[in-house]
Structure formats: C-alpha cells, structure tokens
Amino acid sequence: MIFSKNIKRKKVNGFDEELENMFEILHQNIIHSHSSDLNKLTGVANFEELSEQFKSKVMKNNSEPKGGELEEYAQYKDYCKSDVLIPSAAYMRKARQLNGNPHRFYKDTILMLMRSFVNFTLTPEEAELRMDLSTPADWYPQARAIPRKVFLHVGPTNSGKTYTALKAFQDSKQGFYAGPLRLLAKEVYQRMKDANKPCNLVTGEEIIEELDPATNEPAQLSSGTVEMIDMNHDLDVAVIDEIQMIEDRDRGWAWTAAFLSVRAKTVHLCGDESSVNIIRKLVQQTGDELEVVRYTRLSPLVVDQYPLKKQFKDIEPGDCVVAFSKRELFQIKNTIERQGEEKKLKCAVIYGSLPAETRAEQARLFNDPNSDYNVLVASDAVGMGLNLAIKRIVFTTVRKFDGVQEAKVPIAQIKQIGGRAGRYRIAGQAKKTGDDVNDEVGRVTAMSKKDLKYIRQCFEVSTPKIRRAGLFPSEAVLRQYALVMGYNTPFHSILGMLSRYSITSEHYELSDIRQMIEAARVFDGVHRLTFEDKLVLAKAPVNMKNPIVKRAFIRFCQVIANGESKNIVEIPDTGIQYLRMTNLPMGTASDTYESVHRMINLFLWLSYRFPISLKDRKGALELRALCETKIGTVLRRH
C-alpha cells in the first residue's frame, strides 16, 4: 500500500483552521497507525468518533462551487475510489473548496480513508477474503472468442441515435435489444410486430415468446430489459440502449455485464457523449473494434432568456412542468387546472413509481390532439422511456433529494429532461406539409432566474465524463467466493465481505449492494433455502423500505423454501386484499395501489425463476391489470 506522507501546513484563504487540523489528524492517524484495533488509533478514541468529528467540521464550511470546478472535483472523487493511493491533506482541502455539497464531500472522503484504513489493518485471514474483480472481461471467455465490432452512437436527446441501431437490429437474423425500462422494451417489441418482424418480449416480469410464421420456429429477435440480455447464444446484432447508465450506482453493473458478456458479432451502444471515455477503456480490455458515431438533434433546442413571470398562470398547452416529489406534482396539477380554466388546461401526470402501463396511458392522453389532456406534469421519469410531444419543459426547481440531502440535479439529468422539448419525430420520418418550423423548436425555462441560470450553464458545458463502470461479480465468480467463505455462511455476510474487501481496477466500481444485503438479511432468516435459491433471490426487484413488498417477499421465500406450490391469492400477507376494499385502511389510495402493483411484479419476477413454487401467472397478470385500472381511476380523481 502506498501512502502520501507529505502533510503541508499551508493556510488556505477562507478555509477554517479547525477543519484544516481535522484533515491532518485524519491523515496522520491513517498513515501512521499499524493497529488492527480501531480503538488504538493515536490521538482519538476510535475511527467512528474521528469520522463524526470530521463530519461536524465539514458541515460548517459551505461554499458554492464555480462552473468549471465540477470536473476537477470529479477527479478528486475518482481519487477517493482508488485502491492504490490516498491524496495529501492539502489536496483534500482543495477538493472541499471545489464542492459546495458538504454531505457529498464527507461521504467521498470518508469512503477513501476507511478503505485505506481497512487495507492497512487487514489480518492474514482477512487478506485471504480479498476478491479480485479487476478483470471482469475475463469472466466471459465465449464473448472474448468472438471478434466483435462495436458501434457507439452518441448524441443528445431527440437526435435519432437509436434509430440506426434499431434498423440494424430489425434487419438481423438473430438479435437482442436491451433497454433500461420495460416501457422501452415493449415499444421496440411492438415496433417489430408492426413491421411484421417476429420478436419476443423478455423482461423480468413478463416473457412473450413468438413464432416465426415463415419457419414455424421460435422468433430469433428479442426485445427486453438490460438485465435479461441473452448471454448464452450467438447473435448477429445486440443493441444496448442508454449506455451512460453504466455508471448508475444501483444498476450500472447490468450494463457492464451486458456489454462484456453478449456474444454478438456487432454490438450497438446508444447513449450520451459522456460514455465515450469509459467505453474506449472497456474496449481495450475486450479487444473489440470500436467506431464512435456522433449525432445532432433533429430539431433545435433553446433555453429561454427569462423565467415565467406569472408562474403557473403562464403555463400553455404543450408544456411539461417538472417537479421532483409526488406530492408536489399533484399540488401543481391542481394549481394549473384551477388557474388555467380560461385556457382549458388539463394535466396528465407521470412519475417514477407509476406502473409502466399507466405511464404509457398518461403519455398517450397527452400526445393525443383529440384528448382534453394538454399539459404534462412530471418528475424526472419523463427523461427516459416515453415518446412525448412536448413543446416546452418548465422546471419548477433544479434541486431534488439525492438519497442523502437536497442537492442540485446533475448536469446530465438536466440535459436529458430538457432535451425532451421539441415535437417528437422518429428519425427518418418526413415532416408533414405545412409543418410550422417554430413547432419543431424545443424550449426550456424555469420559475426563477437562479434556476434558469443553472439550466443555461448545464446546456453550455459538456457532461462530465464517466470514469468508472458499475460492477457486480457474475454468478460463477460469486460461487467461487462463497466456496472460500463456506456455503453455510449467511448470504448477507458474503455480500458484506464482498463489498468490504473486493479489489477493482481504475475503470470499475462495485455497485451499491446495500439493498441486496438488506434482502439477503431477510431470506437468510428463512430455513431450507439453498445457496442457488439465494443467488436468485438476491437480485429480486424488492424494495425493502416498502412494508407491503417486504412482507410479501418473506412469504414468497417461505413458499419456495418449503417446496410448496401456491398462487398469489393463496399466499397470506401480500396486500392483495386491498384490491377488494372500498376504503383503504392506510395511506393514500395511489400509494397503496402502487405498492400492491410492485408486489405483483415481484411475484411475476419470481414466478419465472421458481415456476413450480409460484404458479398461476395468468391470474397474477389479471390482478395487475385490475390494479392499474384502480391507479388510473385515482389519477383522474386527484
């Protein structure tokens, strides 16, 4: 392990002296302590106490980062994730000045220091538990045996970058489209059917297998979610959409696995310019041939010079009003419809926890010129997966809760949401005679000058480059690690050790597996589950913070462990009874029905993996459709 030992005592203007001393105390204790006992660290009671002291000092020093400094701080964050080196105290001081978010700075810095401390104090027994994840391309030797040609299609929203890739997919004999959402997978599936191309639908919760009428054989094209990409068959073409999500802290591993594992002669990656750097690095490891194809928008996009003067009274038909909490969305909807009676404004609503089918229905209502719904009120869910005829994006705020605190929406997300403005037109589709040129121009604005200034800055700068791809070990690698620890070791302990001791290269970062660990804590308490069962259950789409979903997950695990065979109605504590009630005993109707919908999707996901234990998928689909009807009714009444 190499550490920087040069601690400079140079005073930095505007930097709190007490905080400066904390940097040096942290630095010295980590560097000079050789103790395996956290309580013997010199100068402090223990690492946790020092960490809390450090946090309290950091929170006192708030500053707003300047425009060009976000990229520089990203380099510091990259440094923090390194397994090789920790920066000097002076570098830490500089990084604190670059980042105006004290929670984020604290989290990045403590992660780096803790990793370094753990590495420094490993016992020989613990050292044996270190898992080398630095060469994930080697996990898929069959894909490495194929000389692949990779096309990376990059451009802004509404640039037609996916069109070329989908054309190649449609013309191939054997192909797979992998998208981030079930909505997108269904859209491509339907597009292939409309073009008389037999195509399967393969998502976690739904599989539709089609026959090719010409051969009476199974269809050779499939459209699905990225986690479901075909790793076991040779393909002519694979399309992996929204490749910039490879850095997503929760799901990024799925994009990495899809790209490294897919056995396709030609791989089309579609996404943002920010992904070019990381894909070049990955291609160097896979030995593939790479060609980058760049696109520009099909229609102009402008950021308005001034914000809305009369706030919601200035909303017009064709606007999409963006907010970042469900409660605010419904408040905004009611305000617009009340203040816009003269304009006959009526709002469709889209947010992340809505079922995919309900979101699609709300989008259809907004897009239909014969519908009464002429304004869209939406969360950041509007940025991906839906074709929308939006004339203007109106940001009510540029701040949202990031899981820790309220922070500014990242540059990439501002661009993706704002880029939805401008009448939607598929690439290659001709304009209609008499189309107004102004109708093609997308506009972006805000409710305040300060927010509009930030939006303008986001569109003027390049999106920060992606430096690391998310990573999670393949099932084969995870089995090897479990063998070292012993198959009787609780699965959540295996995942915890993996998170703590794994080694990655500079181009990869272990994905956030806290949700996976929480799920494992639950099924580790269910007796008679095999290790193979747990491998599957760990990746189940279960939200452990949702009580309805969590209770149902426990019951589903018990059915699997006991070797029973039940349908969803026969299993207790699932929340399915709420679909029969007129008056719900808890929360709002939309929250309850959305939770039940998630529970049914979890049942469907598990039913494909444990088909003997969890039966009657058709009945579950009928209940899901009923749930979607009830959610739609609630939206209309809201």
XYZ file of N, CA, C and O in Angstrom, residues 140 142-143 146 174 176 228-235 261-264:
72
model
N -16.078 -13.801 -19.127
C -16.936 -14.220 -20.244
C -16.067 -14.657 -21.436
O -15.980 -13.969 -22.455
N -16.419 -16.916 -23.718
C -17.092 -17.171 -25.001
C -17.300 -15.871 -25.775
O -17.191 -15.840 -26.998
N -17.592 -14.781 -25.059
C -17.726 -13.482 -25.732
C -16.368 -12.991 -26.235
O -16.276 -12.372 -27.299
N -15.183 -14.137 -29.728
C -15.842 -13.600 -30.921
C -15.215 -12.250 -31.288
O -15.120 -11.368 -30.432
N -30.552 -12.804 -36.114
C -30.622 -13.088 -34.682
C -30.161 -11.843 -33.932
O -29.033 -11.379 -34.130
N -30.807 -8.975 -30.270
C -31.396 -8.660 -28.972
C -31.297 -7.158 -28.751
O -30.236 -6.566 -28.895
N -31.879 -8.773 -18.689
C -32.332 -10.022 -19.306
C -31.613 -10.341 -20.618
O -32.015 -11.249 -21.337
N -30.554 -9.628 -20.938
C -29.874 -9.834 -22.219
C -29.403 -11.285 -22.348
O -29.018 -11.925 -21.366
N -29.459 -11.790 -23.558
C -29.086 -13.184 -23.837
C -27.554 -13.314 -23.822
O -26.872 -12.783 -24.681
N -27.031 -14.030 -22.822
C -25.590 -14.270 -22.715
C -25.193 -15.653 -23.213
O -24.009 -15.977 -23.235
N -26.183 -16.460 -23.609
C -25.918 -17.880 -23.856
C -25.956 -18.291 -25.318
O -25.678 -19.453 -25.628
N -26.338 -17.368 -26.221
C -26.430 -17.725 -27.639
C -25.668 -16.726 -28.498
O -25.538 -15.550 -28.136
N -25.175 -17.213 -29.624
C -24.505 -16.332 -30.580
C -25.544 -15.488 -31.311
O -26.595 -15.996 -31.733
N -25.264 -14.204 -31.462
C -26.183 -13.261 -32.100
C -25.482 -12.536 -33.234
O -24.245 -12.421 -33.250
N -20.563 -9.457 -21.781
C -20.947 -10.862 -21.945
C -21.636 -11.204 -23.262
O -21.620 -12.368 -23.675
N -22.250 -10.223 -23.929
C -23.086 -10.547 -25.075
C -22.247 -11.098 -26.228
O -21.207 -10.543 -26.588
N -22.706 -12.202 -26.804
C -21.965 -12.905 -27.852
C -22.507 -12.500 -29.228
O -23.050 -13.305 -29.972
N -22.338 -11.228 -29.559
C -22.859 -10.699 -30.823
C -21.703 -10.250 -31.717
O -20.729 -9.666 -31.243
